[in-house]
Amino acid sequence: MSTQYDHKQDILAAYLGYQMKYKKLGGKAGIRYEHTFMDADYKNKDEKFDAQFDDLVPSLMFSYQLAPTQSLRASYNMRISRPGIWFLNPFTDTSNPTAISYGNPDLESEKAHSLSVTFGSFSQKFNVNVSANYSFVNNGIEQYSFITLNPQLHSRSATYIKRNGLLIRKITIKSSRPFQCAYHPLTP
């Protein structure tokens, strides 16, 4: 199969947001809808491939002013990462017979959810922010390799799979002075 192709990707998006403030309390909420069209036409072949994705991407933030120079914020947001055409392409690439690869057309957009709580204190001489973050990746995309039990080829094959449950916790302290520390445990 030829690896020469024409690839086209179009993304349509719509946004909706709301912001409010009442005394010491503030908030923002938003949602984005995305529809993605992907097409690949292989040159000199009658093979075509297409994929479509629909994603709703929310965000939410609350703030509270503890004092004129201190605030507390809590937020949630989601980020998406769409799989590229090589991750989705169902056609087998046999250009290297010892490393055969193909995509997985059943993949969906990778979704990273983040929760954050931040305390901020500001003055003319010194600023400090302390944050605690929690992230979770849903539909994570990873390469999956396996040995093909074909005695004539002795080849390794690879495709892409969905993985749920990548967890990241992080605590960060930043200041306006030369000081910064972070704690990033990674849970497999």
PDB file of C-alpha atoms in Angstrom:
ATOM      1  CA  MET A   1       0.000   0.000   0.000  1.00  0.00           C
ATOM      2  CA  SER A   2       1.207   3.500  -0.789  1.00  0.00           C
ATOM      3  CA  THR A   3       1.824   5.866   2.098  1.00  0.00           C
ATOM      4  CA  GLN A   4       1.200   8.867  -0.143  1.00  0.00           C
ATOM      5  CA  TYR A   5      -2.182  10.379   0.603  1.00  0.00           C
ATOM      6  CA  ASP A   6      -4.166  13.597   0.786  1.00  0.00           C
ATOM      7  CA  HIS A   7      -5.375  14.327   4.296  1.00  0.00           C
ATOM      8  CA  LYS A   8      -8.022  16.855   5.243  1.00  0.00           C
ATOM      9  CA  GLN A   9      -9.234  17.800   8.728  1.00  0.00           C
ATOM     10  CA  ASP A  10     -11.977  20.322   9.489  1.00  0.00           C
ATOM     11  CA  ILE A  11     -13.146  21.326  12.959  1.00  0.00           C
ATOM     12  CA  LEU A  12     -16.423  23.099  13.677  1.00  0.00           C
ATOM     13  CA  ALA A  13     -16.845  24.596  17.146  1.00  0.00           C
ATOM     14  CA  ALA A  14     -19.489  26.441  19.148  1.00  0.00           C
ATOM     15  CA  TYR A  15     -18.924  28.123  22.520  1.00  0.00           C
ATOM     16  CA  LEU A  16     -21.237  29.108  25.342  1.00  0.00           C
ATOM     17  CA  GLY A  17     -20.075  30.887  28.493  1.00  0.00           C
ATOM     18  CA  TYR A  18     -21.415  32.644  31.553  1.00  0.00           C
ATOM     19  CA  GLN A  19     -19.674  34.825  34.141  1.00  0.00           C
ATOM     20  CA  MET A  20     -21.020  36.148  37.436  1.00  0.00           C
ATOM     21  CA  LYS A  21     -19.841  38.151  40.434  1.00  0.00           C
ATOM     22  CA  TYR A  22     -21.710  38.682  43.674  1.00  0.00           C
ATOM     23  CA  LYS A  23     -19.931  40.492  46.504  1.00  0.00           C
ATOM     24  CA  LYS A  24     -16.853  38.341  47.275  1.00  0.00           C
ATOM     25  CA  LEU A  25     -17.936  35.371  45.165  1.00  0.00           C
ATOM     26  CA  GLY A  26     -17.199  35.005  41.460  1.00  0.00           C
ATOM     27  CA  GLY A  27     -17.726  32.266  38.928  1.00  0.00           C
ATOM     28  CA  LYS A  28     -17.335  31.321  35.282  1.00  0.00           C
ATOM     29  CA  ALA A  29     -18.874  28.404  33.428  1.00  0.00           C
ATOM     30  CA  GLY A  30     -18.433  27.427  29.833  1.00  0.00           C
ATOM     31  CA  ILE A  31     -18.955  24.637  27.379  1.00  0.00           C
ATOM     32  CA  ARG A  32     -17.520  24.095  23.911  1.00  0.00           C
ATOM     33  CA  TYR A  33     -18.867  21.675  21.312  1.00  0.00           C
ATOM     34  CA  GLU A  34     -16.519  20.448  18.599  1.00  0.00           C
ATOM     35  CA  HIS A  35     -17.243  18.331  15.558  1.00  0.00           C
ATOM     36  CA  THR A  36     -14.216  17.051  13.641  1.00  0.00           C
ATOM     37  CA  PHE A  37     -14.165  15.648  10.093  1.00  0.00           C
ATOM     38  CA  MET A  38     -11.073  13.735   8.932  1.00  0.00           C
ATOM     39  CA  ASP A  39     -10.579  12.307   5.417  1.00  0.00           C
ATOM     40  CA  ALA A  40      -7.634  10.512   3.806  1.00  0.00           C
ATOM     41  CA  ASP A  41      -7.484   9.621   0.090  1.00  0.00           C
ATOM     42  CA  TYR A  42      -4.585   7.405  -0.949  1.00  0.00           C
ATOM     43  CA  LYS A  43      -2.878   8.348  -4.196  1.00  0.00           C
ATOM     44  CA  ASN A  44      -2.866   5.723  -6.979  1.00  0.00           C
ATOM     45  CA  LYS A  45      -5.310   3.572  -4.954  1.00  0.00           C
ATOM     46  CA  ASP A  46      -9.056   3.354  -4.598  1.00  0.00           C
ATOM     47  CA  GLU A  47      -8.741   3.340  -0.815  1.00  0.00           C
ATOM     48  CA  LYS A  48     -10.253   6.024   1.379  1.00  0.00           C
ATOM     49  CA  PHE A  49     -10.530   6.510   5.098  1.00  0.00           C
ATOM     50  CA  ASP A  50     -12.584   8.952   7.156  1.00  0.00           C
ATOM     51  CA  ALA A  51     -13.422   9.577  10.806  1.00  0.00           C
ATOM     52  CA  GLN A  52     -15.637  11.974  12.726  1.00  0.00           C
ATOM     53  CA  PHE A  53     -15.590  13.074  16.369  1.00  0.00           C
ATOM     54  CA  ASP A  54     -18.129  14.893  18.534  1.00  0.00           C
ATOM     55  CA  ASP A  55     -16.789  16.354  21.793  1.00  0.00           C
ATOM     56  CA  LEU A  56     -18.356  18.448  24.578  1.00  0.00           C
ATOM     57  CA  VAL A  57     -15.658  20.278  26.551  1.00  0.00           C
ATOM     58  CA  PRO A  58     -16.804  21.899  29.838  1.00  0.00           C
ATOM     59  CA  SER A  59     -15.032  24.326  32.182  1.00  0.00           C
ATOM     60  CA  LEU A  60     -16.006  25.730  35.568  1.00  0.00           C
ATOM     61  CA  MET A  61     -14.302  28.170  37.978  1.00  0.00           C
ATOM     62  CA  PHE A  62     -15.292  29.649  41.340  1.00  0.00           C
ATOM     63  CA  SER A  63     -13.412  32.323  43.268  1.00  0.00           C
ATOM     64  CA  TYR A  64     -13.806  33.812  46.714  1.00  0.00           C
ATOM     65  CA  GLN A  65     -12.041  36.945  47.962  1.00  0.00           C
ATOM     66  CA  LEU A  66     -10.882  36.192  51.514  1.00  0.00           C
ATOM     67  CA  ALA A  67      -9.394  39.665  52.027  1.00  0.00           C
ATOM     68  CA  PRO A  68      -8.477  42.579  49.727  1.00  0.00           C
ATOM     69  CA  THR A  69      -5.162  40.856  48.896  1.00  0.00           C
ATOM     70  CA  GLN A  70      -6.107  37.182  49.285  1.00  0.00           C
ATOM     71  CA  SER A  71      -8.241  34.880  47.171  1.00  0.00           C
ATOM     72  CA  LEU A  72      -9.232  31.264  46.920  1.00  0.00           C
ATOM     73  CA  ARG A  73     -10.053  29.677  43.529  1.00  0.00           C
ATOM     74  CA  ALA A  74     -11.384  26.256  42.549  1.00  0.00           C
ATOM     75  CA  SER A  75     -11.665  25.124  38.946  1.00  0.00           C
ATOM     76  CA  TYR A  76     -12.454  22.208  36.682  1.00  0.00           C
ATOM     77  CA  ASN A  77     -11.594  21.977  33.008  1.00  0.00           C
ATOM     78  CA  MET A  78     -11.309  19.349  30.348  1.00  0.00           C
ATOM     79  CA  ARG A  79      -8.874  19.239  27.446  1.00  0.00           C
ATOM     80  CA  ILE A  80      -9.212  16.988  24.434  1.00  0.00           C
ATOM     81  CA  SER A  81      -6.595  15.517  22.155  1.00  0.00           C
ATOM     82  CA  ARG A  82      -7.911  14.051  18.938  1.00  0.00           C
ATOM     83  CA  PRO A  83      -6.086  11.022  17.507  1.00  0.00           C
ATOM     84  CA  GLY A  84      -4.128  11.789  14.349  1.00  0.00           C
ATOM     85  CA  ILE A  85      -4.732  10.054  11.044  1.00  0.00           C
ATOM     86  CA  TRP A  86      -1.939   7.492  11.615  1.00  0.00           C
ATOM     87  CA  PHE A  87      -3.529   6.461  14.920  1.00  0.00           C
ATOM     88  CA  LEU A  88      -6.872   5.840  13.156  1.00  0.00           C
ATOM     89  CA  ASN A  89      -5.818   4.517   9.746  1.00  0.00           C
ATOM     90  CA  PRO A  90      -7.168   0.926   9.469  1.00  0.00           C
ATOM     91  CA  PHE A  91      -4.928  -0.058   6.559  1.00  0.00           C
ATOM     92  CA  THR A  92      -1.925  -2.258   7.311  1.00  0.00           C
ATOM     93  CA  ASP A  93       1.524  -0.767   6.672  1.00  0.00           C
ATOM     94  CA  THR A  94       3.759  -3.640   5.548  1.00  0.00           C
ATOM     95  CA  SER A  95       6.600  -1.512   4.175  1.00  0.00           C
ATOM     96  CA  ASN A  96       8.825  -3.120   6.848  1.00  0.00           C
ATOM     97  CA  PRO A  97       7.854  -6.817   7.112  1.00  0.00           C
ATOM     98  CA  THR A  98       9.425  -7.129  10.571  1.00  0.00           C
ATOM     99  CA  ALA A  99       7.489  -4.154  11.978  1.00  0.00           C
ATOM    100  CA  ILE A 100       3.926  -4.200  10.676  1.00  0.00           C
ATOM    101  CA  SER A 101       1.619  -1.441  11.906  1.00  0.00           C
ATOM    102  CA  TYR A 102      -1.970  -0.327  11.536  1.00  0.00           C
ATOM    103  CA  GLY A 103      -4.269   2.150  13.210  1.00  0.00           C
ATOM    104  CA  ASN A 104      -7.422   1.673  15.250  1.00  0.00           C
ATOM    105  CA  PRO A 105     -10.482   3.385  13.715  1.00  0.00           C
ATOM    106  CA  ASP A 106     -12.414   2.839  16.978  1.00  0.00           C
ATOM    107  CA  LEU A 107     -10.302   5.369  18.909  1.00  0.00           C
ATOM    108  CA  GLU A 108     -12.039   8.411  20.393  1.00  0.00           C
ATOM    109  CA  SER A 109     -10.675  11.754  21.543  1.00  0.00           C
ATOM    110  CA  GLU A 110      -8.434  11.592  24.600  1.00  0.00           C
ATOM    111  CA  LYS A 111     -10.015  13.543  27.476  1.00  0.00           C
ATOM    112  CA  ALA A 112      -7.937  15.064  30.282  1.00  0.00           C
ATOM    113  CA  HIS A 113      -9.937  16.264  33.308  1.00  0.00           C
ATOM    114  CA  SER A 114      -8.275  18.706  35.726  1.00  0.00           C
ATOM    115  CA  LEU A 115      -9.373  19.917  39.150  1.00  0.00           C
ATOM    116  CA  SER A 116      -7.450  22.704  40.850  1.00  0.00           C
ATOM    117  CA  VAL A 117      -7.626  24.634  44.120  1.00  0.00           C
ATOM    118  CA  THR A 118      -5.436  27.750  44.447  1.00  0.00           C
ATOM    119  CA  PHE A 119      -4.782  30.148  47.303  1.00  0.00           C
ATOM    120  CA  GLY A 120      -3.270  33.511  46.316  1.00  0.00           C
ATOM    121  CA  SER A 121      -1.846  36.284  48.464  1.00  0.00           C
ATOM    122  CA  PHE A 122      -0.615  39.522  46.892  1.00  0.00           C
ATOM    123  CA  SER A 123       1.216  42.566  48.192  1.00  0.00           C
ATOM    124  CA  GLN A 124       3.467  45.253  46.731  1.00  0.00           C
ATOM    125  CA  LYS A 125       6.608  43.333  47.732  1.00  0.00           C
ATOM    126  CA  PHE A 126       5.638  39.674  47.692  1.00  0.00           C
ATOM    127  CA  ASN A 127       3.147  37.422  45.880  1.00  0.00           C
ATOM    128  CA  VAL A 128       2.496  33.765  46.592  1.00  0.00           C
ATOM    129  CA  ASN A 129       0.223  31.144  44.981  1.00  0.00           C
ATOM    130  CA  VAL A 130      -0.267  27.662  46.411  1.00  0.00           C
ATOM    131  CA  SER A 131      -2.067  25.182  44.153  1.00  0.00           C
ATOM    132  CA  ALA A 132      -3.215  21.595  44.464  1.00  0.00           C
ATOM    133  CA  ASN A 133      -4.091  19.868  41.192  1.00  0.00           C
ATOM    134  CA  TYR A 134      -5.680  16.548  40.347  1.00  0.00           C
ATOM    135  CA  SER A 135      -5.810  15.285  36.755  1.00  0.00           C
ATOM    136  CA  PHE A 136      -7.365  12.209  35.225  1.00  0.00           C
ATOM    137  CA  VAL A 137      -7.025  11.090  31.594  1.00  0.00           C
ATOM    138  CA  ASN A 138      -9.892   9.174  30.042  1.00  0.00           C
ATOM    139  CA  ASN A 139      -9.543   7.344  26.694  1.00  0.00           C
ATOM    140  CA  GLY A 140      -5.767   7.748  26.775  1.00  0.00           C
ATOM    141  CA  ILE A 141      -4.191   6.627  23.491  1.00  0.00           C
ATOM    142  CA  GLU A 142      -1.166   4.341  23.678  1.00  0.00           C
ATOM    143  CA  GLN A 143       0.723   2.209  21.206  1.00  0.00           C
ATOM    144  CA  TYR A 144       0.260  -1.534  21.715  1.00  0.00           C
ATOM    145  CA  SER A 145       2.914  -3.885  20.283  1.00  0.00           C
ATOM    146  CA  PHE A 146       2.729  -7.649  19.993  1.00  0.00           C
ATOM    147  CA  ILE A 147       4.607 -10.494  18.336  1.00  0.00           C
ATOM    148  CA  THR A 148       2.854 -12.136  15.401  1.00  0.00           C
ATOM    149  CA  LEU A 149       2.977 -15.917  15.546  1.00  0.00           C
ATOM    150  CA  ASN A 150       3.689 -16.300  11.849  1.00  0.00           C
ATOM    151  CA  PRO A 151       6.765 -18.562  11.438  1.00  0.00           C
ATOM    152  CA  GLN A 152       7.550 -17.105   8.027  1.00  0.00           C
ATOM    153  CA  LEU A 153       7.614 -13.457   9.145  1.00  0.00           C
ATOM    154  CA  HIS A 154       8.757 -13.417  12.800  1.00  0.00           C
ATOM    155  CA  SER A 155       7.402  -9.889  12.896  1.00  0.00           C
ATOM    156  CA  ARG A 156       6.311  -7.431  15.531  1.00  0.00           C
ATOM    157  CA  SER A 157       2.940  -5.773  14.984  1.00  0.00           C
ATOM    158  CA  ALA A 158       1.715  -2.524  16.512  1.00  0.00           C
ATOM    159  CA  THR A 159      -1.599  -0.744  16.814  1.00  0.00           C
ATOM    160  CA  TYR A 160      -3.147   1.819  19.185  1.00  0.00           C
ATOM    161  CA  ILE A 161      -5.454   1.170  22.132  1.00  0.00           C
ATOM    162  CA  LYS A 162      -7.605   3.196  24.543  1.00  0.00           C
ATOM    163  CA  ARG A 163      -6.429   3.297  28.152  1.00  0.00           C
ATOM    164  CA  ASN A 164      -8.465   4.681  31.040  1.00  0.00           C
ATOM    165  CA  GLY A 165      -7.192   5.846  34.369  1.00  0.00           C
ATOM    166  CA  LEU A 166      -3.940   7.839  34.089  1.00  0.00           C
ATOM    167  CA  LEU A 167      -3.891   9.826  37.330  1.00  0.00           C
ATOM    168  CA  ILE A 168      -1.679  12.847  38.050  1.00  0.00           C
ATOM    169  CA  ARG A 169      -1.563  14.720  41.361  1.00  0.00           C
ATOM    170  CA  LYS A 170       0.479  17.872  41.785  1.00  0.00           C
ATOM    171  CA  ILE A 171       1.061  20.528  44.437  1.00  0.00           C
ATOM    172  CA  THR A 172       2.783  23.731  43.322  1.00  0.00           C
ATOM    173  CA  ILE A 173       3.975  26.772  45.273  1.00  0.00           C
ATOM    174  CA  LYS A 174       5.051  29.887  43.346  1.00  0.00           C
ATOM    175  CA  SER A 175       6.083  33.338  44.514  1.00  0.00           C
ATOM    176  CA  SER A 176       7.255  36.635  43.048  1.00  0.00           C
ATOM    177  CA  ARG A 177      10.656  36.055  44.668  1.00  0.00           C
ATOM    178  CA  PRO A 178      13.080  33.439  43.301  1.00  0.00           C
ATOM    179  CA  PHE A 179      11.341  30.491  44.938  1.00  0.00           C
ATOM    180  CA  GLN A 180       9.340  27.660  43.459  1.00  0.00           C
ATOM    181  CA  CYS A 181       8.723  24.058  44.381  1.00  0.00           C
ATOM    182  CA  ALA A 182       6.466  21.341  43.049  1.00  0.00           C
ATOM    183  CA  TYR A 183       5.415  17.839  44.017  1.00  0.00           C
ATOM    184  CA  HIS A 184       4.346  15.575  41.135  1.00  0.00           C
ATOM    185  CA  PRO A 185       3.582  11.963  42.119  1.00  0.00           C
ATOM    186  CA  LEU A 186       2.481   9.892  39.120  1.00  0.00           C
ATOM    187  CA  THR A 187       0.108   6.981  39.639  1.00  0.00           C
ATOM    188  CA  PRO A 188       0.227   4.328  36.873  1.00  0.00           C
TER     189      PRO A 188
END
